[in-house]
Coordinates of C-alpha atoms in Angstrom, one line a residue:
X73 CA 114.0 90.3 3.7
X74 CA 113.1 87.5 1.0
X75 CA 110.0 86.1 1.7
X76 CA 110.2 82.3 2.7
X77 CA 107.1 80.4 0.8
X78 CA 107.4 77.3 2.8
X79 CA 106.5 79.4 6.0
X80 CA 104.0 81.5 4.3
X81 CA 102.2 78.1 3.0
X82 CA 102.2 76.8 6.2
X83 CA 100.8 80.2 7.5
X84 CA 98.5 80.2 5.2
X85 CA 97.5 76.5 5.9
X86 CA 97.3 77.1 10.1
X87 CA 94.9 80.4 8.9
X88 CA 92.2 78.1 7.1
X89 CA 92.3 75.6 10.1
X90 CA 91.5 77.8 11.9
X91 CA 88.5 79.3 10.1
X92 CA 87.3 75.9 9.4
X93 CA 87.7 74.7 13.1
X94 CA 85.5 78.5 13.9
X95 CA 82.8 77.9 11.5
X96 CA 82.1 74.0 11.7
X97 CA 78.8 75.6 12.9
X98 CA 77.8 77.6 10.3
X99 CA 75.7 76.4 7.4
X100 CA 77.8 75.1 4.4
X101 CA 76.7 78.1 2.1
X102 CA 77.3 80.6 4.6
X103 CA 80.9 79.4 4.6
X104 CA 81.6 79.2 1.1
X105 CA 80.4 83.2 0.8
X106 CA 82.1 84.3 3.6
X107 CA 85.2 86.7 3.0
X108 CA 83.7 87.0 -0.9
X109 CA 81.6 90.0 -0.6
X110 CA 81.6 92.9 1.7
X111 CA 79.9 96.8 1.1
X112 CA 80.9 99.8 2.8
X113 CA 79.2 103.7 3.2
X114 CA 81.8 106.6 1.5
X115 CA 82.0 109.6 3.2
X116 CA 85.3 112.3 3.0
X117 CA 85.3 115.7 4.3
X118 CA 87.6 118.3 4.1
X119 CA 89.0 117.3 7.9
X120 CA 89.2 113.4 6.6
X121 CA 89.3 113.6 2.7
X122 CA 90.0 110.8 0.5
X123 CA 91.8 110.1 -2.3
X124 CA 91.3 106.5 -3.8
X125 CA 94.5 104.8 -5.2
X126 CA 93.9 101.4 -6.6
X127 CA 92.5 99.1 -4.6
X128 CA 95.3 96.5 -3.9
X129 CA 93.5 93.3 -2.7
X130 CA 94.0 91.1 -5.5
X131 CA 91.6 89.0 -7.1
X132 CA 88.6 91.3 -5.8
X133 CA 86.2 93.8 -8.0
X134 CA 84.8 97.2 -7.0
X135 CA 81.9 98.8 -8.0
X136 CA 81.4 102.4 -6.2
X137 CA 78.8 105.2 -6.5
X138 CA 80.4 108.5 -5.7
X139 CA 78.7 112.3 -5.6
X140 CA 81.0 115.5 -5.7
X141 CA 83.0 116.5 -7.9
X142 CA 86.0 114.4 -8.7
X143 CA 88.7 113.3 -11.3
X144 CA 88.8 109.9 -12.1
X145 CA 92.4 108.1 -14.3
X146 CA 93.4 105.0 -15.7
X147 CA 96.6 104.3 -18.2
X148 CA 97.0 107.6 -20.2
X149 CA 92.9 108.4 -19.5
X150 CA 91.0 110.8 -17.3
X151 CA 88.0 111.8 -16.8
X152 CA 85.8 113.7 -14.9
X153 CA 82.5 114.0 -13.4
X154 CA 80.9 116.9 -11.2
X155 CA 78.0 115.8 -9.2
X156 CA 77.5 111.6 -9.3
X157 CA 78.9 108.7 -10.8
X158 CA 78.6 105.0 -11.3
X159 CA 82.7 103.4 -11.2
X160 CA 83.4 100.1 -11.8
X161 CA 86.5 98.4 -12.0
X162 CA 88.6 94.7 -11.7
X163 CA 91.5 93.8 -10.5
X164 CA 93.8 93.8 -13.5
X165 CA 92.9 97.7 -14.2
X166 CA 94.8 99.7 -11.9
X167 CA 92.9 103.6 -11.8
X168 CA 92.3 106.5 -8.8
X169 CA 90.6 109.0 -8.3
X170 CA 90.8 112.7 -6.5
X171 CA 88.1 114.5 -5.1
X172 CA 87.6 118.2 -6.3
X173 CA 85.2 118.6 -3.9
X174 CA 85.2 119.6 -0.2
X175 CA 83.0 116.5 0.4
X176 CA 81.8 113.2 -1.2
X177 CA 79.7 110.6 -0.2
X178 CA 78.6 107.3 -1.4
X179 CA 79.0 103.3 -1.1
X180 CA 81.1 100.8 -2.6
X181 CA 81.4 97.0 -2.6
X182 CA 83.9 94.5 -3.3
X183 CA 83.6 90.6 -4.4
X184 CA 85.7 88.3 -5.7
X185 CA 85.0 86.6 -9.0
X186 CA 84.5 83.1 -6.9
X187 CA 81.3 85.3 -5.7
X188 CA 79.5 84.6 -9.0
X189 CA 80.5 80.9 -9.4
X190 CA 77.7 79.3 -10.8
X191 CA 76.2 82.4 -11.9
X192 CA 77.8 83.5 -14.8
X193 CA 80.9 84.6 -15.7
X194 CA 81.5 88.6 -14.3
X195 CA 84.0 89.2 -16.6
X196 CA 82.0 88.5 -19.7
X197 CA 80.2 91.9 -18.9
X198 CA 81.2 95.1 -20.8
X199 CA 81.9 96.9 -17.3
X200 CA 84.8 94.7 -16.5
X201 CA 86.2 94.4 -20.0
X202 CA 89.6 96.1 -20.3
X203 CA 89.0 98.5 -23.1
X204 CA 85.9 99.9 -22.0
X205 CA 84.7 103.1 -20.1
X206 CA 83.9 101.8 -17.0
X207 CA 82.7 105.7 -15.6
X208 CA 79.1 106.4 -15.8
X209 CA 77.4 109.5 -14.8
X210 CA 74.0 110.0 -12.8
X211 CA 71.3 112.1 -12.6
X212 CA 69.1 112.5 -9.5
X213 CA 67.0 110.1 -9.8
X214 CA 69.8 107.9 -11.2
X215 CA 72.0 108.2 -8.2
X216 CA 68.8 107.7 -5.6
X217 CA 68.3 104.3 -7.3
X218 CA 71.8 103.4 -7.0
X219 CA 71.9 104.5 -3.5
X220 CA 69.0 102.5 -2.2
X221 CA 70.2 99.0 -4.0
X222 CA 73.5 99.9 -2.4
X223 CA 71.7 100.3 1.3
X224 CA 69.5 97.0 0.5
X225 CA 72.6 95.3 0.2
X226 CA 74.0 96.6 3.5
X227 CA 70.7 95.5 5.0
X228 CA 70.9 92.2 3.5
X229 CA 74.8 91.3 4.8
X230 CA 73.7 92.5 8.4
X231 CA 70.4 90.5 7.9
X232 CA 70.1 86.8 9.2
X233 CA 68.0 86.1 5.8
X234 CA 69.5 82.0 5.0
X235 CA 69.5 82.9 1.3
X236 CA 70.9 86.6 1.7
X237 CA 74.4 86.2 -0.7
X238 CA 71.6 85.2 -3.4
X239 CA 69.6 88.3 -2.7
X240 CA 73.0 91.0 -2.8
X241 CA 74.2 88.8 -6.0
X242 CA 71.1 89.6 -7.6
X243 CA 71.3 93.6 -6.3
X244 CA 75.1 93.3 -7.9
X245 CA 73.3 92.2 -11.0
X246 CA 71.1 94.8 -10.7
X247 CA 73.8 97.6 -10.5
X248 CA 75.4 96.2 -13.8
X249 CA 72.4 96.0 -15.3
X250 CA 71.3 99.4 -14.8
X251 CA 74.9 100.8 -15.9
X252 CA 74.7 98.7 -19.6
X253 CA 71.6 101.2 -20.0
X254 CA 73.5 104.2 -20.0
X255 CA 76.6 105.8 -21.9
X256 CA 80.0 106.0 -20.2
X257 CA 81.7 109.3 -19.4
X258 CA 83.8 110.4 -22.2
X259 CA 87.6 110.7 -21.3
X260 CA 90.7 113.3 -22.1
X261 CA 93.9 112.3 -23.1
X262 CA 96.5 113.4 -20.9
X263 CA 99.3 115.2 -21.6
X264 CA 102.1 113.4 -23.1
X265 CA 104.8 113.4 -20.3
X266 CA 102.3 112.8 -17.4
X267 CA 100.6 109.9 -19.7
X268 CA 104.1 108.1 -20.1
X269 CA 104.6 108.1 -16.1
X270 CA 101.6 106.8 -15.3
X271 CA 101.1 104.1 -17.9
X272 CA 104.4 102.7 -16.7
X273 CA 103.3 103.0 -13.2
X274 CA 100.0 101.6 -13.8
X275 CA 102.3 99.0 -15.6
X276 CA 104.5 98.2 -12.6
X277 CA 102.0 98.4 -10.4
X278 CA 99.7 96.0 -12.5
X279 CA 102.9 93.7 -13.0
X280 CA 103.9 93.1 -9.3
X281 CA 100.3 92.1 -8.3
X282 CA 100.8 88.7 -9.6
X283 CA 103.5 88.2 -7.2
X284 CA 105.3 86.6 -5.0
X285 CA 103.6 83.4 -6.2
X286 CA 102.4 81.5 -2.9
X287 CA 101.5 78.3 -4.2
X288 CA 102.2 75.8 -7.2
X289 CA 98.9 76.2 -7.8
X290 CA 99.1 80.2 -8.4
X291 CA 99.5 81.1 -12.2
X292 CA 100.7 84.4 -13.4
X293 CA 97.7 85.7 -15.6
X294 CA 99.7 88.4 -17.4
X295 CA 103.0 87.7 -19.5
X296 CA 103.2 89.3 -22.7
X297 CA 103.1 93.1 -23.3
X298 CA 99.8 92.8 -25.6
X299 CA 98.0 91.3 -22.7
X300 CA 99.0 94.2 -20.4
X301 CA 98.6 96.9 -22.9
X302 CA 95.3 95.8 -23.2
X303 CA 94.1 95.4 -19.8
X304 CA 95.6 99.1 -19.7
X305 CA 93.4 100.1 -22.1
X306 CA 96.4 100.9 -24.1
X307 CA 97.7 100.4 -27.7
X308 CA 101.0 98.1 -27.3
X309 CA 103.6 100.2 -28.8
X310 CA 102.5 103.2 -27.2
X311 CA 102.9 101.4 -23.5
X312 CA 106.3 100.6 -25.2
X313 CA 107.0 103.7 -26.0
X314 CA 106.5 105.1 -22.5
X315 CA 108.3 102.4 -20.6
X316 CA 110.9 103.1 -22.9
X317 CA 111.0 107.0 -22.1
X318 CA 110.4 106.3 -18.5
X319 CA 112.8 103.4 -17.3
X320 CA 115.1 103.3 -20.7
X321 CA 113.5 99.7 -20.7
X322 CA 111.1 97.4 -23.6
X323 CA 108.3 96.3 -22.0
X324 CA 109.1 93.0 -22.7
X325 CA 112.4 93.4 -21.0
X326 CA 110.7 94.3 -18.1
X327 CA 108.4 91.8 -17.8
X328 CA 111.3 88.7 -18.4
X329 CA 113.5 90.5 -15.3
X330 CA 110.6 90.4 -12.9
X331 CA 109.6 87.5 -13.8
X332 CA 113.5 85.7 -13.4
X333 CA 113.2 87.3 -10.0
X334 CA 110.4 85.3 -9.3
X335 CA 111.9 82.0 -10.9
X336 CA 115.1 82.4 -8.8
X337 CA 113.4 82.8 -5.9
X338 CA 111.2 79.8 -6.6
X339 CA 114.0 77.7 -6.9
X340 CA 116.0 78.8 -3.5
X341 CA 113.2 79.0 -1.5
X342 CA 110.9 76.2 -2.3
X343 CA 110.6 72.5 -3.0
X344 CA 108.5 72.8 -5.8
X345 CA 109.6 70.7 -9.1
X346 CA 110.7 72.9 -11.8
X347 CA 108.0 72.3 -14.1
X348 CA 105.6 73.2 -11.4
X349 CA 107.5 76.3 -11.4
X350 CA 107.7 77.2 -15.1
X351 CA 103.5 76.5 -15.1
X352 CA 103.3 79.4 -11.8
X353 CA 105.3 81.6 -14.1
X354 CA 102.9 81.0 -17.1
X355 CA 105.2 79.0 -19.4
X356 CA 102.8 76.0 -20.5
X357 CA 106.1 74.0 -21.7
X358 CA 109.0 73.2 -19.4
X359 CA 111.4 73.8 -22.6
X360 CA 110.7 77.1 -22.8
X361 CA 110.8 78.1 -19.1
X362 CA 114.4 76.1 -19.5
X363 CA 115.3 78.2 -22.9
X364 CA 114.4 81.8 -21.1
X365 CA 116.4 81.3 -17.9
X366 CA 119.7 80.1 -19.7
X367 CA 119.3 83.2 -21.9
X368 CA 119.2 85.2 -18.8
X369 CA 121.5 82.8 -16.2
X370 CA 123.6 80.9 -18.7
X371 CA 123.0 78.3 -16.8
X372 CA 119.6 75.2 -16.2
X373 CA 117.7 76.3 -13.7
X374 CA 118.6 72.8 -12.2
X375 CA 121.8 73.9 -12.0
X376 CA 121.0 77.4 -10.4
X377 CA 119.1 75.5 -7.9
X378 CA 122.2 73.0 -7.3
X379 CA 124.6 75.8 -6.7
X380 CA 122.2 77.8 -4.4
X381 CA 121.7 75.2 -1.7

């Protein structure tokens, strides 16, 4: 069933009414954080093991501390570690990991880059920057530092400290800071026919996250195959080369059909203006947006609009 934007706007719009009408009380800074950060204890067993696939709330970062033995992958990358590791990751690199181990323990957090507003920018560190290792391994005394920032920051969200988002911002600072001091986890090509499937799923996978579009204020981030190869980690002809072997497709080709999708959509089921709609898609010239879909439609997408009303 296609997915009606005006309903899911106006969803969307009854959902922040009603958190601002539930929070009038709270203290303006409290409400700005809330729903930014959260942090969570790990534990799998053999009865209840877990396997992480990519985390799928988009816009949010994870940075996790893990011990047992377990194999970590991203694009055509593994690695592996077999007592503790340091993981971070951002939204635009899809990875997962399997645990090797009959049990693993540890914490993670998530926070959205909105979470740092005013502090920096989080992607200008190394650990979020495609390209780099983002796997770090731990001794002892490593991992029982990690582990107690991780528990001060469970102690400070369950606190009823005023200031207590500044005091886990600085712990997040902390974690990052501590990783830049140590050397990333070295990783193993894998083999050539398991490395072309999963770059093009990591691909799709990373693709589709910037949709549907839910607003005219939504931009796609990601629209030319460099860009994805290299949040991928990924030289562009080689993710090329396995979309091509894969799904018989260019990447570019790929991108342009999911990204008509989205335009047709856009223009059956909304009452945005069309150059709104060729900025959401991430054309910065309403020419160009008009150029692509009459190579694809042979036809304006005024005209497509027209005919589908």
């Amino acid at each position: 069933m296609e997915l009606r934007y005006t309903k899911v706007m106006e969803r969307a719009t009854q959902a922040q009414q009603f958190l601002d009408d539930k929070l009038i009380w709270m203290p303006d800074h409290l409400q700005r954080e809330i729903g930014q950060f959260n942090v969570f204890p790990l534990f799998s067993t053999p009865s209840n093991k877990v396997n992480c696939q990519p985390y799928n709330r988009k816009g949010f970062y994870k940075i996790s501390v893990l011990k047992g033995h377990t194999k970590f992958s991203y694009a055509d990358k593994s690695l592996e570690f077999m007592d503790s590791a340091l993981l971070f990751s951002n939204p635009n690199i899809p990875y997962s990991w399997e645990l090797l181990d009959e049990e693993q323990t540890g914490y993670f957090c998530v926070f959205t880059e909105g979470f740092f507003n005013h502090f920096g920018n989080i992607n200008d560190y190394p650990v979020f920057k495609p390209g780099n290792i983002p796997l770090f391994e731990l001794n002892i005394e490593q991992q029982e530092e990690i582990n107690t920032i991780f528990k001060k920051m469970i102690a400070e969200i369950e606190s009823d400290y005023f200031y207590k988002y500044d005091a886990i911002r600085a712990l997040v600072f902390e974690l990052i800071h501590l990783a830049l001091k140590l050397n990333p986890i070295s990783s193993n090509p894998v083999d050539d026919s398991n490395a072309s499937l999963r770059i093009t799923s990591l691909f799709a996978e990373l693709l589709e996250r910037q949709f549907p579009i839910e607003s005219p204020r939504q931009q796609i981030k990601l629209r030319y195959p460099i860009e994805f190869a290299e949040n991928l980690s990924v030289h562009v002809n080689h993710l090329n080369r396995s979309l091509k072997k894969i799904t018989g497709k260019t990447t570019s080709q790929f991108i342009a059909e999911r990204i008509m999708q989205e335009a047709k959509s856009l223009l059956q089921h909304t009452d945005w203006n069309i150059s709104e709609i060729s900025w959401c898609l991430g054309f910065e010239e309403l020419p160009h947006f008009i150029n692509f879909f009459k190579k694809a439609e042979t036809s304006t997408p005024k005209h497509f609009r027209n005919r589908h009303l």
